[in-house]
């Protein structure tokens, strides 16, 4: 905690997953209410995606999407990470970390040949 980051790692049995996810949600809510962040130095990844709007607001998340679209129009750089490209897209499952129905996007080779820079 001395550097401002609080890391929680609590071992649990699979049968306790729902309880642990509720505890995780509460910890994030408390951090945000205190003016903190849900991500710390490790970034958002998949586990904290669903809290992006609560922490940053709709406008800031849309600005991040717009920047991503401008520098990565083919969505080949870490697709499905940090935030979804639209509000309608699925949020990652807390149990698997996977975004339902998401693909990895086009291959780098396909993107490179079709990109117009």
PDB file of C-alpha atoms in Angstrom, residues 2 8 11 14 19 21-22 27 30 34 41-42 44 48 53 63 66-68 77 87 89 94-95 100 106 112-114:
ATOM      1  CA  UNK A   2       2.956   2.359   0.502  1.00  0.00           C
ATOM      2  CA  UNK A   8      -5.692  -8.296  -3.599  1.00  0.00           C
ATOM      3  CA  UNK A  11      -7.315 -17.946  -3.080  1.00  0.00           C
ATOM      4  CA  UNK A  14     -14.507 -22.746  -7.590  1.00  0.00           C
ATOM      5  CA  UNK A  19     -18.779 -14.620  -3.548  1.00  0.00           C
ATOM      6  CA  UNK A  21     -16.598 -11.747  -7.717  1.00  0.00           C
ATOM      7  CA  UNK A  22     -18.951  -9.825  -5.397  1.00  0.00           C
ATOM      8  CA  UNK A  27     -13.296  -3.459  -3.627  1.00  0.00           C
ATOM      9  CA  UNK A  30     -14.658   1.443  -2.720  1.00  0.00           C
ATOM     10  CA  UNK A  34     -12.234   7.154  -2.660  1.00  0.00           C
ATOM     11  CA  UNK A  41      -0.088   0.044 -12.661  1.00  0.00           C
ATOM     12  CA  UNK A  42      -1.067  -3.104 -14.549  1.00  0.00           C
ATOM     13  CA  UNK A  44      -7.262  -2.581 -17.541  1.00  0.00           C
ATOM     14  CA  UNK A  48     -11.608  -4.451 -15.151  1.00  0.00           C
ATOM     15  CA  UNK A  53     -17.224   3.947 -17.691  1.00  0.00           C
ATOM     16  CA  UNK A  63     -12.479   9.569 -26.817  1.00  0.00           C
ATOM     17  CA  UNK A  66     -11.894   7.362 -31.273  1.00  0.00           C
ATOM     18  CA  UNK A  67      -8.125   7.478 -30.728  1.00  0.00           C
ATOM     19  CA  UNK A  68      -7.913   3.689 -31.056  1.00  0.00           C
ATOM     20  CA  UNK A  77      -3.601  -4.193 -31.921  1.00  0.00           C
ATOM     21  CA  UNK A  87     -21.347  -0.145 -26.130  1.00  0.00           C
ATOM     22  CA  UNK A  89     -20.338  -5.374 -27.664  1.00  0.00           C
ATOM     23  CA  UNK A  94     -15.385 -12.524 -15.132  1.00  0.00           C
ATOM     24  CA  UNK A  95     -14.988 -16.286 -14.941  1.00  0.00           C
ATOM     25  CA  UNK A 100     -18.187 -13.756 -26.181  1.00  0.00           C
ATOM     26  CA  UNK A 106      -7.653  -9.930 -39.250  1.00  0.00           C
ATOM     27  CA  UNK A 112      -0.619  -5.037 -43.609  1.00  0.00           C
ATOM     28  CA  UNK A 113      -1.590  -5.744 -47.214  1.00  0.00           C
ATOM     29  CA  UNK A 114      -4.969  -4.027 -46.963  1.00  0.00           C
TER      30      UNK A 114
END
